[in-house]
Amino acid sequence: MKLLRIGEPGKERPAVLAPDGTARDLTGIVDDIAGDALTPAGLDRLRAVDTDSLPALPEGRIGPCVAGVGKFICIGLNYADHAAESGMEVPKEPIMFMKANSAICGPNDTVLVPRNSTKCDWEVELGVVIGKPGAYIAPDDAMTHVAGYCVVNDVSERAFQIERGGQWVKGKSADTFGPIGPWLVTADEVPDPQNLAMWLEVDGHRYQDGSTRTMVFGVAHLVSYLSQFMSLQPGDIISTGTPPGVGMGQKPPVYLKGGESMSLGIEGLGTQTQKVGNA
């Protein structure tokens, strides 16, 4: 299934993408694409619904594909080729940091360069959405906890992140720095999350052209690893790192100033397009 949310901010309606490509209204079937709806039992209930019997929603803004996200967990330097372009060693354990939930926005919403920004950057990433809750999850059981996957643009302000001291979160959490969607694609439709092409363009120039094959730590390892430090709950998102081609890695570096257009996508998970504005 491809689950999505249609409507203006705060007024999104839960929907499922029908075979004919129309978004069908799940209002009355489920409160939202969140919480219990993402558990294995919740997804089974949605699979049993006859999409042809549901009313079609008019075209409109696509909201974040998951509502009520409890934790937005990010993994740094998780692609060997991206670590190399950053001039950093491949980590021995996953580098974990949090992104503020208030950064979450729709996949095609305007991304705002924050005030006093000098090094605003892009990162196409595979998002993993948790379905079955758990803690201390065994690696062999990890994939049963995954509800599905989505595209994430882990927008970053590198000066805030690297040059201002403290933790990376301050460079990752500005409003609009977390576009997710367009869809939550359920795990049964993604047989191998470690073999997905991914790309990102700015103003038509392709900067990132990679694959999840070059991940240092795969999805199963990350789910198990993170669960050793915190319980994972339905709707939590793990953003699993980015391939090479970020603005910081260009020679000379290229950063977002406002006025640009970003397009990005992951094989089978849809595409995002964002205008870049200024806060």
mmCIF file of C-alpha atoms in Angstrom:
data_model
loop_
_atom_site.group_PDB
_atom_site.id
_atom_site.type_symbol
_atom_site.label_atom_id
_atom_site.label_comp_id
_atom_site.label_asym_id
_atom_site.label_seq_id
_atom_site.Cartn_x
_atom_site.Cartn_y
_atom_site.Cartn_z
ATOM 1 C CA MET A 1 0.000 0.000 0.000
ATOM 2 C CA LYS A 2 0.888 3.611 -0.515
ATOM 3 C CA LEU A 3 -0.548 5.714 2.297
ATOM 4 C CA LEU A 4 -0.620 9.493 2.221
ATOM 5 C CA ARG A 5 -2.308 12.551 3.704
ATOM 6 C CA ILE A 6 -4.069 15.233 1.654
ATOM 7 C CA GLY A 7 -4.995 18.729 2.772
ATOM 8 C CA GLU A 8 -3.725 21.993 4.142
ATOM 9 C CA PRO A 9 -1.450 21.963 7.208
ATOM 10 C CA GLY A 10 -3.345 20.720 10.235
ATOM 11 C CA LYS A 11 -6.324 19.642 8.104
ATOM 12 C CA GLU A 12 -4.854 16.647 6.276
ATOM 13 C CA ARG A 13 -7.108 13.661 5.558
ATOM 14 C CA PRO A 14 -5.729 10.103 5.601
ATOM 15 C CA ALA A 15 -5.733 8.435 2.203
ATOM 16 C CA VAL A 16 -4.595 5.394 0.274
ATOM 17 C CA LEU A 17 -3.351 5.494 -3.305
ATOM 18 C CA ALA A 18 -5.694 3.410 -5.464
ATOM 19 C CA PRO A 19 -4.479 1.368 -8.458
ATOM 20 C CA ASP A 20 -5.788 4.069 -10.798
ATOM 21 C CA GLY A 21 -3.517 6.630 -9.096
ATOM 22 C CA THR A 22 -6.240 8.521 -7.257
ATOM 23 C CA ALA A 23 -6.044 9.243 -3.541
ATOM 24 C CA ARG A 24 -8.993 7.558 -1.787
ATOM 25 C CA ASP A 25 -10.299 8.993 1.470
ATOM 26 C CA LEU A 26 -9.722 6.831 4.558
ATOM 27 C CA THR A 27 -11.642 9.176 6.863
ATOM 28 C CA GLY A 28 -13.928 7.030 8.982
ATOM 29 C CA ILE A 29 -11.749 3.986 8.401
ATOM 30 C CA VAL A 30 -8.786 5.344 10.352
ATOM 31 C CA ASP A 31 -8.249 8.540 12.340
ATOM 32 C CA ASP A 32 -4.937 9.299 10.638
ATOM 33 C CA ILE A 33 -1.795 7.683 9.230
ATOM 34 C CA ALA A 34 -0.387 7.441 12.729
ATOM 35 C CA GLY A 35 -0.098 5.338 15.869
ATOM 36 C CA ASP A 36 -2.157 2.155 15.916
ATOM 37 C CA ALA A 37 -2.911 2.433 12.193
ATOM 38 C CA LEU A 38 0.765 1.666 11.524
ATOM 39 C CA THR A 39 0.960 -1.502 13.616
ATOM 40 C CA PRO A 40 0.796 -4.852 11.807
ATOM 41 C CA ALA A 41 -2.853 -5.259 12.839
ATOM 42 C CA GLY A 42 -3.676 -1.711 11.767
ATOM 43 C CA LEU A 43 -2.095 -2.173 8.346
ATOM 44 C CA ASP A 44 -3.899 -5.502 7.888
ATOM 45 C CA ARG A 45 -7.204 -3.721 8.510
ATOM 46 C CA LEU A 46 -6.362 -1.156 5.843
ATOM 47 C CA ARG A 47 -5.361 -3.862 3.363
ATOM 48 C CA ALA A 48 -8.786 -5.426 3.766
ATOM 49 C CA VAL A 49 -10.553 -2.235 2.646
ATOM 50 C CA ASP A 50 -11.911 -2.157 -0.908
ATOM 51 C CA THR A 51 -10.278 1.020 -2.236
ATOM 52 C CA ASP A 52 -12.795 1.197 -5.103
ATOM 53 C CA SER A 53 -15.531 1.750 -2.539
ATOM 54 C CA LEU A 54 -13.814 4.806 -1.056
ATOM 55 C CA PRO A 55 -14.469 8.352 -2.288
ATOM 56 C CA ALA A 56 -11.703 9.972 -4.307
ATOM 57 C CA LEU A 57 -10.123 13.055 -2.806
ATOM 58 C CA PRO A 58 -9.636 16.091 -5.032
ATOM 59 C CA GLU A 59 -6.059 16.916 -5.919
ATOM 60 C CA GLY A 60 -4.458 19.175 -3.364
ATOM 61 C CA ARG A 61 -1.494 19.647 -1.114
ATOM 62 C CA ILE A 62 0.184 16.426 -0.018
ATOM 63 C CA GLY A 63 1.012 16.579 3.675
ATOM 64 C CA PRO A 64 3.649 14.654 5.622
ATOM 65 C CA CYS A 65 2.932 10.973 5.036
ATOM 66 C CA VAL A 66 2.962 10.180 8.779
ATOM 67 C CA ALA A 67 1.193 12.155 11.520
ATOM 68 C CA GLY A 68 1.990 12.308 15.223
ATOM 69 C CA VAL A 69 5.637 11.349 14.806
ATOM 70 C CA GLY A 70 7.059 10.633 18.248
ATOM 71 C CA LYS A 71 10.741 10.542 17.355
ATOM 72 C CA PHE A 72 12.621 11.695 14.261
ATOM 73 C CA ILE A 73 15.930 9.832 14.544
ATOM 74 C CA CYS A 74 18.742 10.449 12.059
ATOM 75 C CA ILE A 75 21.897 8.516 11.246
ATOM 76 C CA GLY A 76 25.042 10.396 10.251
ATOM 77 C CA LEU A 77 27.808 9.314 7.869
ATOM 78 C CA ASN A 78 25.994 6.083 7.036
ATOM 79 C CA TYR A 79 27.166 5.877 3.425
ATOM 80 C CA ALA A 80 30.805 4.989 2.894
ATOM 81 C CA ASP A 81 31.063 7.240 -0.173
ATOM 82 C CA HIS A 82 29.471 10.185 1.673
ATOM 83 C CA ALA A 83 31.871 9.778 4.604
ATOM 84 C CA ALA A 84 34.729 9.942 2.108
ATOM 85 C CA GLU A 85 33.485 13.188 0.532
ATOM 86 C CA SER A 86 33.075 14.659 4.029
ATOM 87 C CA GLY A 87 36.669 13.776 4.869
ATOM 88 C CA MET A 88 35.544 11.683 7.830
ATOM 89 C CA GLU A 89 36.158 8.085 8.820
ATOM 90 C CA VAL A 90 33.441 5.489 8.414
ATOM 91 C CA PRO A 91 31.967 5.159 11.932
ATOM 92 C CA LYS A 92 32.424 1.948 13.918
ATOM 93 C CA GLU A 93 28.897 2.315 15.321
ATOM 94 C CA PRO A 94 25.947 4.290 13.936
ATOM 95 C CA ILE A 95 26.125 8.034 14.612
ATOM 96 C CA MET A 96 22.720 8.906 16.016
ATOM 97 C CA PHE A 97 21.134 12.328 16.413
ATOM 98 C CA MET A 98 17.605 13.703 16.626
ATOM 99 C CA LYS A 99 15.805 16.102 14.339
ATOM 100 C CA ALA A 100 13.052 18.235 15.902
ATOM 101 C CA ASN A 101 9.558 17.033 14.987
ATOM 102 C CA SER A 102 8.622 20.651 14.263
ATOM 103 C CA ALA A 103 10.888 20.419 11.193
ATOM 104 C CA ILE A 104 8.460 17.981 9.533
ATOM 105 C CA CYS A 105 6.568 19.270 6.510
ATOM 106 C CA GLY A 106 4.966 18.009 3.332
ATOM 107 C CA PRO A 107 7.071 16.645 0.479
ATOM 108 C CA ASN A 108 6.392 19.603 -1.801
ATOM 109 C CA ASP A 109 6.170 22.381 0.779
ATOM 110 C CA THR A 110 8.538 25.337 0.541
ATOM 111 C CA VAL A 111 11.834 24.814 2.369
ATOM 112 C CA LEU A 112 12.908 27.951 4.222
ATOM 113 C CA VAL A 113 16.554 28.919 4.623
ATOM 114 C CA PRO A 114 16.773 30.036 8.266
ATOM 115 C CA ARG A 115 17.865 33.472 9.373
ATOM 116 C CA ASN A 116 21.639 33.909 9.641
ATOM 117 C CA SER A 117 22.200 30.817 7.504
ATOM 118 C CA THR A 118 25.367 30.646 5.428
ATOM 119 C CA LYS A 119 25.597 26.932 4.573
ATOM 120 C CA CYS A 120 22.142 25.448 3.935
ATOM 121 C CA ASP A 121 22.426 21.985 2.389
ATOM 122 C CA TRP A 122 20.363 19.054 1.091
ATOM 123 C CA GLU A 123 20.375 15.298 1.770
ATOM 124 C CA VAL A 124 18.114 12.707 0.119
ATOM 125 C CA GLU A 125 17.548 9.862 2.590
ATOM 126 C CA LEU A 126 15.582 6.648 3.011
ATOM 127 C CA GLY A 127 13.102 7.047 5.862
ATOM 128 C CA VAL A 128 12.104 3.954 7.852
ATOM 129 C CA VAL A 129 8.743 4.163 9.624
ATOM 130 C CA ILE A 130 8.249 1.973 12.684
ATOM 131 C CA GLY A 131 5.044 -0.064 12.964
ATOM 132 C CA LYS A 132 5.396 -2.650 15.714
ATOM 133 C CA PRO A 133 6.696 -1.166 18.983
ATOM 134 C CA GLY A 134 9.674 -2.707 20.695
ATOM 135 C CA ALA A 135 12.842 -2.407 22.739
ATOM 136 C CA TYR A 136 15.994 -4.528 22.701
ATOM 137 C CA ILE A 137 14.974 -5.880 19.315
ATOM 138 C CA ALA A 138 17.052 -8.771 17.967
ATOM 139 C CA PRO A 139 18.597 -8.176 14.522
ATOM 140 C CA ASP A 140 16.762 -11.177 13.080
ATOM 141 C CA ASP A 141 13.430 -9.724 14.249
ATOM 142 C CA ALA A 142 14.100 -6.105 13.298
ATOM 143 C CA MET A 143 12.321 -6.030 9.949
ATOM 144 C CA THR A 144 9.029 -7.176 11.521
ATOM 145 C CA HIS A 145 8.979 -3.809 13.316
ATOM 146 C CA VAL A 146 9.069 -1.789 10.065
ATOM 147 C CA ALA A 147 5.728 -0.474 8.794
ATOM 148 C CA GLY A 148 7.209 0.977 5.635
ATOM 149 C CA TYR A 149 9.458 3.507 3.961
ATOM 150 C CA CYS A 150 9.376 7.077 2.660
ATOM 151 C CA VAL A 151 11.558 9.727 1.056
ATOM 152 C CA VAL A 152 13.168 12.218 3.457
ATOM 153 C CA ASN A 153 15.063 15.395 2.613
ATOM 154 C CA ASP A 154 17.299 15.881 5.650
ATOM 155 C CA VAL A 155 17.845 19.599 5.029
ATOM 156 C CA SER A 156 20.840 20.818 7.047
ATOM 157 C CA GLU A 157 22.537 24.074 7.961
ATOM 158 C CA ARG A 158 26.204 23.092 8.086
ATOM 159 C CA ALA A 159 27.514 26.152 9.921
ATOM 160 C CA PHE A 160 24.933 25.630 12.678
ATOM 161 C CA GLN A 161 25.632 21.885 12.667
ATOM 162 C CA ILE A 162 29.436 21.850 12.654
ATOM 163 C CA GLU A 163 30.815 25.278 13.514
ATOM 164 C CA ARG A 164 28.611 26.423 16.394
ATOM 165 C CA GLY A 165 29.541 23.770 18.983
ATOM 166 C CA GLY A 166 27.287 21.284 20.732
ATOM 167 C CA GLN A 167 25.227 18.648 18.964
ATOM 168 C CA TRP A 168 24.214 18.378 15.313
ATOM 169 C CA VAL A 169 20.527 18.852 16.137
ATOM 170 C CA LYS A 170 20.763 22.657 15.922
ATOM 171 C CA GLY A 171 21.758 22.428 12.246
ATOM 172 C CA LYS A 172 19.039 19.902 11.443
ATOM 173 C CA SER A 173 15.885 21.217 13.068
ATOM 174 C CA ALA A 174 14.763 24.491 11.488
ATOM 175 C CA ASP A 175 11.123 24.630 10.458
ATOM 176 C CA THR A 176 10.632 22.907 7.035
ATOM 177 C CA PHE A 177 13.931 20.983 7.355
ATOM 178 C CA GLY A 178 12.113 17.629 7.340
ATOM 179 C CA PRO A 179 10.000 17.025 4.215
ATOM 180 C CA ILE A 180 8.633 13.446 4.317
ATOM 181 C CA GLY A 181 6.609 11.612 1.673
ATOM 182 C CA PRO A 182 4.823 11.768 -0.694
ATOM 183 C CA TRP A 183 3.796 8.290 0.453
ATOM 184 C CA LEU A 184 4.431 5.803 3.196
ATOM 185 C CA VAL A 185 5.058 2.671 1.122
ATOM 186 C CA THR A 186 4.391 -0.404 3.232
ATOM 187 C CA ALA A 187 7.257 -2.816 3.746
ATOM 188 C CA ASP A 188 5.648 -5.611 1.701
ATOM 189 C CA GLU A 189 6.089 -3.450 -1.415
ATOM 190 C CA VAL A 190 9.813 -2.893 -0.760
ATOM 191 C CA PRO A 191 11.383 -6.367 -0.792
ATOM 192 C CA ASP A 192 14.972 -5.081 -0.514
ATOM 193 C CA PRO A 193 15.481 -1.666 1.090
ATOM 194 C CA GLN A 194 19.234 -2.127 0.582
ATOM 195 C CA ASN A 195 18.969 -1.902 -3.198
ATOM 196 C CA LEU A 196 17.129 1.332 -3.997
ATOM 197 C CA ALA A 197 18.360 4.026 -6.364
ATOM 198 C CA MET A 198 18.138 7.555 -4.994
ATOM 199 C CA TRP A 199 18.809 11.001 -6.440
ATOM 200 C CA LEU A 200 18.562 14.741 -5.817
ATOM 201 C CA GLU A 201 18.713 17.726 -8.158
ATOM 202 C CA VAL A 202 18.922 21.473 -7.530
ATOM 203 C CA ASP A 203 17.682 23.650 -10.395
ATOM 204 C CA GLY A 204 17.894 20.661 -12.713
ATOM 205 C CA HIS A 205 21.497 19.784 -11.864
ATOM 206 C CA ARG A 206 21.871 16.294 -10.432
ATOM 207 C CA TYR A 207 24.091 16.443 -7.372
ATOM 208 C CA GLN A 208 23.191 13.136 -5.702
ATOM 209 C CA ASP A 209 22.906 9.904 -7.677
ATOM 210 C CA GLY A 210 23.393 6.983 -5.310
ATOM 211 C CA SER A 211 21.964 3.787 -3.920
ATOM 212 C CA THR A 212 21.113 2.342 -0.542
ATOM 213 C CA ARG A 213 23.573 -0.422 -1.450
ATOM 214 C CA THR A 214 26.404 1.723 -0.065
ATOM 215 C CA MET A 215 24.897 2.057 3.420
ATOM 216 C CA VAL A 216 27.380 1.196 6.151
ATOM 217 C CA PHE A 217 24.648 -0.014 8.526
ATOM 218 C CA GLY A 218 21.518 -1.440 6.926
ATOM 219 C CA VAL A 219 17.914 -1.025 7.993
ATOM 220 C CA ALA A 220 17.741 -4.183 10.133
ATOM 221 C CA HIS A 221 20.940 -3.267 11.970
ATOM 222 C CA LEU A 222 19.743 0.291 12.628
ATOM 223 C CA VAL A 223 16.344 -0.767 13.986
ATOM 224 C CA SER A 224 17.974 -3.282 16.325
ATOM 225 C CA TYR A 225 20.770 -0.906 17.331
ATOM 226 C CA LEU A 226 18.539 2.066 18.133
ATOM 227 C CA SER A 227 16.202 -0.126 20.169
ATOM 228 C CA GLN A 228 19.049 -0.880 22.575
ATOM 229 C CA PHE A 229 18.979 2.774 23.689
ATOM 230 C CA MET A 230 15.274 3.686 23.445
ATOM 231 C CA SER A 231 12.005 1.969 22.722
ATOM 232 C CA LEU A 232 10.716 2.400 19.183
ATOM 233 C CA GLN A 233 7.050 3.293 18.771
ATOM 234 C CA PRO A 234 4.583 3.275 15.861
ATOM 235 C CA GLY A 235 5.178 6.328 13.718
ATOM 236 C CA ASP A 236 8.789 6.901 14.759
ATOM 237 C CA ILE A 237 10.920 7.748 11.726
ATOM 238 C CA ILE A 238 14.544 6.724 11.206
ATOM 239 C CA SER A 239 16.293 8.761 8.519
ATOM 240 C CA THR A 240 19.110 6.468 7.471
ATOM 241 C CA GLY A 241 21.779 8.725 5.977
ATOM 242 C CA THR A 242 22.641 10.153 2.579
ATOM 243 C CA PRO A 243 24.822 9.176 -0.389
ATOM 244 C CA PRO A 244 27.507 11.519 -1.745
ATOM 245 C CA GLY A 245 26.725 14.717 -3.600
ATOM 246 C CA VAL A 246 25.705 17.078 -0.800
ATOM 247 C CA GLY A 247 26.469 20.758 -1.224
ATOM 248 C CA MET A 248 29.194 20.671 1.413
ATOM 249 C CA GLY A 249 31.068 18.066 -0.647
ATOM 250 C CA GLN A 250 31.215 20.101 -3.861
ATOM 251 C CA LYS A 251 34.444 21.801 -4.905
ATOM 252 C CA PRO A 252 33.854 24.612 -4.176
ATOM 253 C CA PRO A 253 30.894 23.980 -1.831
ATOM 254 C CA VAL A 254 27.413 24.911 -3.057
ATOM 255 C CA TYR A 255 24.733 26.019 -0.615
ATOM 256 C CA LEU A 256 21.077 27.014 -0.819
ATOM 257 C CA LYS A 257 20.450 30.763 -0.681
ATOM 258 C CA GLY A 258 16.752 30.952 -1.579
ATOM 259 C CA GLY A 259 15.067 30.921 -4.964
ATOM 260 C CA GLU A 260 16.226 27.449 -5.969
ATOM 261 C CA SER A 261 14.116 24.371 -6.671
ATOM 262 C CA MET A 262 15.008 20.935 -5.279
ATOM 263 C CA SER A 263 13.759 17.647 -6.726
ATOM 264 C CA LEU A 264 14.545 14.282 -5.173
ATOM 265 C CA GLY A 265 13.319 10.727 -5.123
ATOM 266 C CA ILE A 266 13.930 7.111 -4.234
ATOM 267 C CA GLU A 267 13.093 4.142 -6.426
ATOM 268 C CA GLY A 268 9.532 2.995 -5.732
ATOM 269 C CA LEU A 269 8.931 5.607 -3.018
ATOM 270 C CA GLY A 270 7.977 8.627 -5.099
ATOM 271 C CA THR A 271 9.455 12.082 -5.583
ATOM 272 C CA GLN A 272 9.524 15.439 -3.834
ATOM 273 C CA THR A 273 9.835 18.955 -5.299
ATOM 274 C CA GLN A 274 10.500 21.945 -3.066
ATOM 275 C CA LYS A 275 10.933 25.618 -3.770
ATOM 276 C CA VAL A 276 13.519 27.230 -1.496
ATOM 277 C CA GLY A 277 12.512 30.419 0.281
ATOM 278 C CA ASN A 278 13.817 32.479 3.174
ATOM 279 C CA ALA A 279 12.571 32.569 6.760
#
